[in-house]
Short mmCIF file of C-alpha atoms in Angstrom, two decimals:
data_model
loop_
_atom_site.label_atom_id
_atom_site.label_comp_id
_atom_site.label_asym_id
_atom_site.label_seq_id
_atom_site.Cartn_x
_atom_site.Cartn_y
_atom_site.Cartn_z
CA MET A 1 98.61 110.49 69.68
CA LYS A 2 99.40 107.71 72.09
CA ALA A 3 100.69 108.19 75.61
CA HIS A 4 104.26 107.35 76.53
CA SER A 5 105.13 103.65 76.67
CA SER A 6 105.44 103.90 80.45
CA SER A 7 101.65 103.90 80.62
CA THR A 8 101.45 100.21 79.76
CA ILE A 9 99.54 98.24 82.38
CA PRO A 10 101.78 97.04 85.25
CA LYS A 11 101.67 93.37 86.25
CA LYS A 12 99.58 94.18 89.33
CA LYS A 13 97.23 97.14 89.51
CA SER A 14 97.33 99.39 92.55
CA LEU A 15 94.21 98.78 94.71
CA SER A 16 93.07 96.41 91.96
CA GLU A 17 89.47 96.10 93.16
CA VAL A 18 88.78 99.80 92.53
CA ASN A 19 91.39 100.62 89.86
CA GLN A 20 89.73 102.25 86.79
CA SER A 21 86.33 101.53 88.38
CA VAL A 22 84.70 104.99 88.13
CA LYS A 23 83.29 105.94 84.73
CA VAL A 24 83.98 109.41 83.37
CA PRO A 25 81.50 111.14 80.97
CA LYS A 26 82.75 111.86 77.45
CA ASN A 27 82.41 115.30 75.84
CA ALA A 28 80.60 116.64 78.93
CA SER A 29 80.74 120.19 80.33
CA PHE A 30 83.50 121.31 82.68
CA TRP A 31 81.30 121.07 85.78
CA ILE A 32 79.86 117.63 84.98
CA THR A 33 83.35 116.28 84.29
CA LEU A 34 84.72 117.90 87.46
CA ARG A 35 81.94 116.26 89.46
CA ALA A 36 83.00 112.85 88.12
CA PHE A 37 86.61 113.47 89.17
CA LEU A 38 85.84 114.93 92.60
CA GLY A 39 86.50 112.45 95.39
CA PRO A 40 90.09 111.16 95.55
CA GLY A 41 91.19 114.62 96.68
CA ALA A 42 88.87 114.32 99.68
CA LEU A 43 90.64 111.16 100.84
CA VAL A 44 93.98 112.94 100.42
CA ALA A 45 92.73 116.05 102.26
CA VAL A 46 91.80 113.88 105.24
CA GLY A 47 95.48 113.37 106.00
CA TYR A 48 95.89 117.12 106.20
CA MET A 49 93.28 117.52 108.94
CA ASP A 50 93.80 114.37 111.01
CA PRO A 51 94.13 114.35 114.84
CA GLY A 52 97.88 114.88 114.48
CA ASN A 53 97.16 118.39 113.21
CA TRP A 54 94.94 119.19 116.17
CA ILE A 55 97.49 119.15 118.96
CA THR A 56 100.23 120.90 116.97
CA SER A 57 97.92 123.57 115.49
CA VAL A 58 95.84 124.33 118.59
CA VAL A 59 98.87 124.37 120.89
CA GLY A 60 100.71 126.47 118.30
CA GLY A 61 97.93 129.05 118.45
CA ALA A 62 97.67 128.90 122.24
CA SER A 63 101.46 129.38 122.57
CA TYR A 64 102.27 131.96 119.89
CA LYS A 65 98.87 133.34 118.88
CA TYR A 66 98.66 133.77 115.09
CA LEU A 67 102.44 133.59 114.41
CA LEU A 68 102.39 130.07 112.91
CA LEU A 69 99.52 130.71 110.46
CA SER A 70 102.17 131.43 107.83
CA VAL A 71 103.50 127.88 108.35
CA VAL A 72 99.99 126.50 107.74
CA LEU A 73 99.74 128.54 104.52
CA ILE A 74 103.18 127.55 103.20
CA SER A 75 102.58 123.90 104.13
CA SER A 76 99.30 123.90 102.21
CA LEU A 77 100.92 125.36 99.09
CA ILE A 78 103.69 122.73 99.29
CA ALA A 79 101.02 120.06 99.68
CA MET A 80 99.19 121.21 96.55
CA GLN A 81 102.38 121.03 94.51
CA LEU A 82 103.43 117.59 95.75
CA GLN A 83 99.98 116.00 95.60
CA GLN A 84 99.57 117.14 91.99
CA MET A 85 102.85 115.36 91.18
CA ALA A 86 101.73 112.22 93.03
CA GLY A 87 98.34 112.09 91.29
CA LYS A 88 99.98 112.71 87.89
CA LEU A 89 102.50 109.89 88.50
CA GLY A 90 99.66 107.44 89.12
CA ILE A 91 97.56 108.49 86.13
CA VAL A 92 100.38 108.63 83.57
CA THR A 93 102.46 105.60 84.58
CA ARG A 94 99.60 103.51 86.05
CA GLN A 95 101.91 102.85 89.00
CA ASP A 96 101.63 104.19 92.53
CA LEU A 97 104.70 105.71 94.22
CA ALA A 98 105.55 102.42 95.98
CA GLN A 99 105.41 100.46 92.70
CA ALA A 100 107.49 103.12 90.92
CA THR A 101 110.09 103.01 93.71
CA ALA A 102 110.32 99.23 93.45
CA ALA A 103 110.60 99.41 89.65
CA HIS A 104 113.14 102.19 89.24
CA LEU A 105 115.39 102.29 92.34
CA PRO A 106 118.10 99.83 93.55
CA LYS A 107 116.90 97.09 95.88
CA GLY A 108 118.86 98.35 98.91
CA LEU A 109 117.46 101.87 98.57
CA ARG A 110 113.98 100.46 98.00
CA TYR A 111 114.03 98.55 101.30
CA LEU A 112 115.44 101.56 103.17
CA LEU A 113 112.59 103.72 101.87
CA PHE A 114 110.11 100.97 102.75
CA VAL A 115 111.29 100.92 106.39
CA ILE A 116 111.06 104.71 106.60
CA ILE A 117 107.55 104.91 105.13
CA GLU A 118 106.38 102.05 107.38
CA LEU A 119 107.65 103.99 110.41
CA ALA A 120 105.90 107.07 109.03
CA LEU A 121 102.67 105.07 108.70
CA MET A 122 103.03 103.99 112.33
CA ALA A 123 103.55 107.62 113.35
CA THR A 124 100.47 108.58 111.32
CA ASP A 125 98.38 105.82 112.87
CA LEU A 126 99.59 106.82 116.32
CA ALA A 127 97.77 110.14 115.95
CA GLU A 128 94.69 108.67 114.27
CA VAL A 129 94.15 105.80 116.68
CA ILE A 130 94.85 107.81 119.83
CA GLY A 131 92.55 110.56 118.54
CA SER A 132 89.71 108.13 117.80
CA GLY A 133 90.26 106.26 121.06
CA ILE A 134 90.19 109.42 123.18
CA ALA A 135 87.07 110.66 121.31
CA LEU A 136 85.25 107.39 122.12
CA HIS A 137 86.50 107.63 125.70
CA LEU A 138 85.22 111.20 126.07
CA LEU A 139 81.87 110.60 124.37
CA PHE A 140 80.91 107.25 125.90
CA GLY A 141 83.12 106.92 128.98
CA TRP A 142 84.71 103.68 127.78
CA PRO A 143 88.17 102.78 129.18
CA LEU A 144 90.88 104.36 127.04
CA LEU A 145 92.70 101.10 126.26
CA PHE A 146 89.42 99.45 125.17
CA SER A 147 88.54 102.48 123.03
CA ILE A 148 91.91 102.32 121.27
CA PHE A 149 91.73 98.55 120.76
CA ILE A 150 88.24 98.76 119.24
CA THR A 151 89.63 100.83 116.36
CA ILE A 152 90.89 97.53 114.86
CA LEU A 153 87.28 97.06 113.75
CA ASP A 154 87.77 99.96 111.32
CA VAL A 155 89.54 97.51 109.00
CA PHE A 156 86.44 95.35 108.67
CA LEU A 157 84.25 98.45 108.27
CA LEU A 158 86.48 99.53 105.38
CA LEU A 159 86.24 96.10 103.76
CA SER A 160 82.44 96.32 103.87
CA ILE A 161 82.38 99.81 102.36
CA MET A 162 84.84 98.84 99.59
CA LYS A 163 82.33 96.26 98.37
CA LEU A 164 79.83 99.08 97.80
CA GLY A 165 82.19 100.91 95.44
CA PHE A 166 84.85 103.59 95.77
CA ARG A 167 82.38 106.43 95.29
CA LYS A 168 80.66 105.39 98.54
CA ILE A 169 83.95 105.75 100.44
CA GLU A 170 84.45 109.17 98.88
CA ALA A 171 80.92 110.23 99.88
CA ILE A 172 81.37 109.08 103.50
CA VAL A 173 84.76 110.79 103.80
CA SER A 174 83.41 114.02 102.26
CA THR A 175 80.48 114.04 104.70
CA LEU A 176 82.83 113.65 107.68
CA ILE A 177 85.07 116.44 106.34
CA LEU A 178 82.04 118.75 106.07
CA THR A 179 81.13 117.87 109.68
CA ILE A 180 84.62 118.82 110.91
CA LEU A 181 84.62 122.04 108.89
CA LEU A 182 81.23 123.20 110.18
CA ILE A 183 82.04 122.39 113.82
CA PHE A 184 85.32 124.33 113.80
CA ALA A 185 83.86 127.22 111.82
CA TYR A 186 81.22 127.54 114.55
CA LEU A 187 83.76 127.25 117.38
CA VAL A 188 85.96 129.95 115.81
CA PHE A 189 82.96 132.20 115.08
CA ILE A 190 81.89 132.31 118.72
CA SER A 191 85.49 132.84 119.93
CA HIS A 192 85.70 136.26 118.18
CA PRO A 193 89.24 136.08 116.72
CA SER A 194 91.25 139.14 115.69
CA ALA A 195 90.98 139.75 111.92
CA ALA A 196 94.11 141.93 111.98
CA GLY A 197 96.00 139.26 113.95
CA ILE A 198 94.98 136.58 111.43
CA PHE A 199 96.09 138.68 108.45
CA LYS A 200 99.45 139.44 110.09
CA GLY A 201 99.87 135.76 111.01
CA TYR A 202 99.75 134.72 107.34
CA LEU A 203 102.81 136.89 106.65
CA PRO A 204 105.98 134.76 107.17
CA SER A 205 108.24 135.71 110.10
CA THR A 206 111.90 134.75 110.45
CA SER A 207 111.49 134.59 114.25
CA ILE A 208 109.97 131.12 113.82
CA PHE A 209 113.34 129.75 112.72
CA ASP A 210 115.53 131.58 115.26
CA LEU A 211 117.77 128.94 116.86
CA SER A 212 119.84 131.21 119.07
CA ARG A 213 120.33 130.18 122.68
CA THR A 214 117.93 132.86 123.90
CA ALA A 215 115.21 131.78 121.49
CA ASP A 216 112.37 129.40 122.28
CA ASN A 217 113.15 126.39 120.07
CA SER A 218 109.69 124.96 120.67
CA ARG A 219 108.50 127.41 118.00
CA LEU A 220 110.52 125.51 115.41
CA THR A 221 109.42 122.18 116.90
CA LEU A 222 105.77 123.21 116.54
CA ALA A 223 106.41 124.68 113.07
CA LEU A 224 107.98 121.42 111.88
CA GLY A 225 105.20 119.53 113.64
CA ILE A 226 102.64 121.53 111.65
CA ILE A 227 104.56 120.83 108.42
CA GLY A 228 104.79 117.12 109.32
CA ALA A 229 101.10 117.02 110.21
CA THR A 230 100.08 118.99 107.12
CA VAL A 231 102.34 117.58 104.38
CA MET A 232 101.96 113.87 105.07
CA PRO A 233 104.41 111.36 103.50
CA HIS A 234 101.78 108.62 103.25
CA ASN A 235 99.47 110.89 101.25
CA LEU A 236 101.90 110.90 98.34
CA TYR A 237 101.59 107.10 98.12
CA LEU A 238 97.82 107.22 98.60
CA HIS A 239 97.15 109.85 95.93
CA SER A 240 99.34 108.12 93.34
CA SER A 241 97.09 105.08 93.77
CA ILE A 242 93.55 106.44 94.10
CA SER A 243 94.06 108.90 91.21
CA GLN A 244 93.84 105.72 89.11
CA THR A 245 90.24 104.98 90.16
CA ARG A 246 88.90 107.08 87.25
CA ARG A 247 88.56 105.28 83.93
CA VAL A 248 91.01 106.65 81.35
CA ASP A 249 91.36 105.77 77.67
CA TYR A 250 95.13 105.27 77.46
CA LYS A 251 94.99 105.07 73.67
CA GLN A 252 94.13 108.77 73.61
CA LYS A 253 96.57 111.36 74.94
CA SER A 254 93.67 113.81 75.33
CA SER A 255 92.00 111.42 77.80
CA ILE A 256 95.15 111.31 79.94
CA GLN A 257 95.45 115.12 79.74
CA GLN A 258 91.86 115.45 80.90
CA ALA A 259 92.43 113.07 83.82
CA VAL A 260 95.55 115.00 84.95
CA LYS A 261 93.75 118.35 84.61
CA PHE A 262 90.69 117.38 86.66
CA MET A 263 92.75 115.44 89.21
CA THR A 264 94.59 118.74 89.80
CA TRP A 265 91.31 120.64 90.22
CA ASP A 266 90.00 118.00 92.65
CA SER A 267 93.22 117.96 94.67
CA ASN A 268 93.51 121.75 94.95
CA ILE A 269 89.84 122.25 95.89
CA GLN A 270 89.96 119.63 98.63
CA LEU A 271 93.34 120.79 99.96
CA SER A 272 91.96 124.34 100.13
CA LEU A 273 89.28 123.00 102.48
CA ALA A 274 92.00 121.29 104.52
CA PHE A 275 93.88 124.61 104.66
CA ILE A 276 90.75 126.30 106.04
CA VAL A 277 90.30 123.59 108.70
CA ASN A 278 93.97 123.81 109.78
CA SER A 279 93.72 127.60 109.94
CA LEU A 280 90.57 127.30 112.05
CA LEU A 281 92.36 124.95 114.46
CA LEU A 282 95.22 127.39 114.99
CA ILE A 283 92.90 130.41 115.16
CA LEU A 284 90.78 128.62 117.78
CA GLY A 285 93.90 128.02 119.87
CA ALA A 286 94.93 131.67 119.53
CA SER A 287 91.55 133.27 120.18
CA LEU A 288 90.20 130.96 122.87
CA PHE A 289 93.19 129.35 124.58
CA TYR A 290 96.05 131.89 124.32
CA GLY A 291 97.90 131.95 127.62
CA HIS A 292 96.63 128.48 128.53
CA ALA A 293 98.90 126.35 126.32
CA SER A 294 100.00 124.09 129.20
CA GLU A 295 96.35 123.48 130.07
CA ILE A 296 95.22 122.34 126.62
CA SER A 297 98.17 120.19 125.48
CA ALA A 298 96.01 117.04 125.47
CA PHE A 299 92.72 116.17 123.77
CA SER A 300 90.91 115.61 127.05
CA GLN A 301 92.22 118.96 128.31
CA MET A 302 90.85 120.70 125.22
CA TYR A 303 87.55 118.90 125.74
CA ASN A 304 87.36 120.03 129.38
CA ALA A 305 88.64 123.55 128.59
CA LEU A 306 85.72 124.19 126.22
CA ALA A 307 83.39 123.73 129.19
CA ASP A 308 85.58 125.71 131.64
CA HIS A 309 84.62 129.39 131.97
CA SER A 310 88.02 130.25 133.49
CA ILE A 311 89.69 129.22 130.20
CA ALA A 312 87.13 129.54 127.39
CA GLY A 313 85.32 132.48 128.98
CA ALA A 314 81.64 133.24 128.47
CA VAL A 315 81.26 130.86 125.50
CA ALA A 316 82.23 127.78 127.55
CA SER A 317 79.64 124.98 127.63
CA SER A 318 79.39 121.19 127.66
CA PHE A 319 77.73 121.46 124.22
CA LEU A 320 80.98 122.83 122.75
CA SER A 321 82.92 120.00 124.38
CA THR A 322 80.61 117.45 122.79
CA LEU A 323 80.98 119.09 119.37
CA PHE A 324 84.75 118.94 119.77
CA ALA A 325 84.66 115.20 120.60
CA ILE A 326 82.37 114.49 117.62
CA ALA A 327 84.75 116.34 115.27
CA LEU A 328 87.71 114.44 116.76
CA LEU A 329 85.96 111.11 116.18
CA ALA A 330 85.07 112.09 112.60
CA SER A 331 88.67 113.11 111.96
CA GLY A 332 90.07 109.91 113.44
CA GLN A 333 87.69 107.67 111.48
CA ASN A 334 88.41 109.47 108.23
CA SER A 335 92.16 109.19 108.72
CA THR A 336 91.89 105.54 109.69
CA ILE A 337 90.19 104.69 106.40
CA THR A 338 92.89 106.37 104.33
CA GLY A 339 95.72 105.13 106.57
CA THR A 340 94.60 101.52 106.14
CA LEU A 341 94.38 101.92 102.37
CA THR A 342 97.87 103.41 102.28
CA GLY A 343 99.23 100.54 104.37
CA GLN A 344 97.98 98.12 101.72
CA ILE A 345 99.40 100.25 98.88
CA VAL A 346 102.85 100.40 100.51
CA MET A 347 103.01 96.70 101.41
CA GLU A 348 101.89 95.52 97.96
CA GLY A 349 103.95 98.06 96.03
CA PHE A 350 107.27 97.61 97.82
CA LEU A 351 107.13 93.89 98.63
CA HIS A 352 104.91 92.52 95.81
CA LEU A 353 102.91 90.54 98.36
CA LYS A 354 100.53 87.88 97.05
CA MET A 355 98.05 87.71 99.92
CA PRO A 356 94.30 88.27 100.22
CA GLN A 357 93.63 92.00 100.44
CA TRP A 358 91.67 91.69 103.70
CA LEU A 359 94.69 89.96 105.28
CA ILE A 360 97.12 92.63 104.00
CA ARG A 361 94.87 95.34 105.47
CA LEU A 362 94.60 93.54 108.80
CA VAL A 363 98.37 92.91 109.03
CA THR A 364 99.26 96.52 108.18
CA ARG A 365 96.66 97.77 110.66
CA LEU A 366 98.00 95.56 113.47
CA LEU A 367 101.60 96.62 112.70
CA ALA A 368 100.59 100.26 112.94
CA LEU A 369 98.55 99.66 116.09
CA LEU A 370 101.36 97.87 117.93
CA PRO A 371 103.28 100.96 119.17
CA VAL A 372 99.99 102.65 120.11
CA LEU A 373 98.85 99.70 122.20
CA ILE A 374 102.27 99.42 123.88
CA ALA A 375 102.16 103.13 124.76
CA ALA A 376 98.59 102.83 126.03
CA ILE A 377 99.44 99.79 128.17
CA ILE A 378 102.55 101.46 129.64
CA TYR A 379 100.98 104.85 130.31
CA GLY A 380 97.43 103.65 130.89
CA SER A 381 95.10 106.59 131.45
CA GLN A 382 97.83 109.23 131.23
CA GLU A 383 96.25 110.88 128.22
CA LYS A 384 98.63 113.83 128.30
CA VAL A 385 101.58 111.48 127.71
CA LEU A 386 99.79 109.92 124.73
CA ASP A 387 99.04 113.39 123.35
CA GLN A 388 102.72 114.37 123.66
CA LEU A 389 103.53 111.27 121.62
CA ILE A 390 101.29 112.71 118.90
CA VAL A 391 103.32 115.94 118.78
CA TYR A 392 106.60 114.03 118.46
CA SER A 393 105.07 111.67 115.90
CA GLN A 394 104.25 114.69 113.73
CA VAL A 395 107.83 115.97 114.05
CA PHE A 396 109.03 112.51 112.94
CA LEU A 397 106.73 112.72 109.91
CA SER A 398 108.42 116.00 108.99
CA VAL A 399 111.81 114.26 109.28
CA ALA A 400 110.56 111.36 107.10
CA LEU A 401 108.95 113.63 104.50
CA PRO A 402 112.04 114.28 102.30
CA PHE A 403 112.48 110.50 101.86
CA SER A 404 109.16 110.49 100.01
CA ILE A 405 109.54 113.84 98.24
CA PHE A 406 112.91 113.15 96.58
CA PRO A 407 111.79 109.90 94.83
CA LEU A 408 108.47 111.49 93.78
CA VAL A 409 110.14 114.55 92.23
CA TYR A 410 112.79 112.36 90.58
CA PHE A 411 110.23 110.06 88.92
CA THR A 412 107.97 112.86 87.71
CA SER A 413 110.93 114.81 86.29
CA GLN A 414 112.16 111.88 84.15
CA LYS A 415 110.94 111.99 80.54
CA LYS A 416 111.61 108.25 80.11
CA ILE A 417 109.06 107.62 82.88
CA MET A 418 106.53 110.42 82.32
CA GLY A 419 106.82 111.01 78.57
CA ASP A 420 105.08 114.24 77.53
CA PHE A 421 103.76 114.69 81.08
CA VAL A 422 107.17 115.30 82.66
CA ASN A 423 107.38 118.15 85.19
CA ALA A 424 108.22 121.64 84.02
CA LYS A 425 111.81 122.54 84.96
CA TRP A 426 110.75 125.30 87.38
CA ASN A 427 108.37 122.87 89.14
CA THR A 428 111.12 120.30 89.57
CA TYR A 429 113.62 122.83 90.93
CA LEU A 430 111.03 124.27 93.31
CA ALA A 431 110.10 120.82 94.64
CA TYR A 432 113.76 119.86 95.14
CA GLY A 433 114.26 123.21 96.91
CA VAL A 434 111.39 122.40 99.29
CA ALA A 435 112.87 118.96 100.06
CA VAL A 436 116.34 120.43 100.70
CA LEU A 437 114.93 123.20 102.92
CA LEU A 438 112.94 120.69 105.00
CA THR A 439 116.01 118.49 105.35
CA VAL A 440 118.17 121.40 106.54
CA LEU A 441 115.54 122.58 109.04
CA ASN A 442 115.16 119.04 110.40
CA LEU A 443 118.91 118.68 110.85
CA GLN A 444 119.03 122.03 112.64
CA LEU A 445 116.22 120.97 114.93
CA ILE A 446 117.87 117.63 115.75
CA LEU A 447 121.25 119.26 116.44
CA SER A 448 119.75 122.01 118.60
CA THR A 449 117.75 119.43 120.55
CA VAL A 450 120.75 117.15 121.16
CA PHE A 451 123.37 119.81 121.88
#
């Protein structure tokens, strides 16, 4: 049985140099096939543990102990649902989310969504670049502005790696993820967190969303910041593209079914790791920095706090500070790779640009770097100001998120687009419910902030 007619090859393939480039074994065992499909999920998971998560999660733990762990859990479950839809869209239609938007939505709406996702990419890059720049500054003592500017070189590093094949990128990203996971697992282990507090924290509490005058609205700000930092708009575009790197026989429906099945396994496994990392970040803030939120609201402050016995207690040491900076650099570099790829996907998909890919990557990188460089020039060495920008950038990502969710759910719920792979009704209703809930919460936050 053939796949739906929507799976005909589009005029321009998404990330054409790696599209359908990874061979998949035929009639192999579950584990051998899973191994072939593992990888794209790692690049997606990177966005769920980037430097933007660090400030919001650690400060969330330092401010409210384990209260916001439930937000991390719910965000991760939402992420799994949406990323599965994004990956399925790419595999079945052979279009990424940007290409599908350009093909199926009116021109005016397409350009509006393009502007919003470009701003979201800038907000994402703000966190990644500042995080990488501060890590280089802390590790090597380089001036902060120079450290931020040098991240432009990441584009050329990515171009070099792409020539080696997409599996090499996946291997590098996976290694950096493992580094981050091990460092934070160690930091949490020596901080002796409360098991009972962690368990209770995963149970949702309505106090997070209390917007009465006597309530502390920063709880909702941090909660939305965690959602914005965890469920990333750009990841929906990225996953819909890189899910197409595996070779699929589109003449056989069973081959498409297999690709969707193992893409889902890959995505959920990698996002589970991201959930663990995000939980570790918040638990670290709760167990080591509770009561010191104002003293660790910047990366450099966290770095110094890990060596300060008056804050971190008996476990404090310069070794822990160095581990933290290494993890921050690994996180920033990982996110920069995926952010640059997404910039290319969005520019090509929405605008149908016919430019050399290295030039598209450089242009999108410079566009994203512009607000970061302006902020760095204005505020200079005031790292705390730059770190506050990260928190607000994550809140903006939460505001921008519904503008990516609604088109994604719409496309994947249309039988004329997805054929036999259309969403189940309950899945569609649940996803729309998530988008509506996020929109309402964002409006409440904006109104409470303004008035």
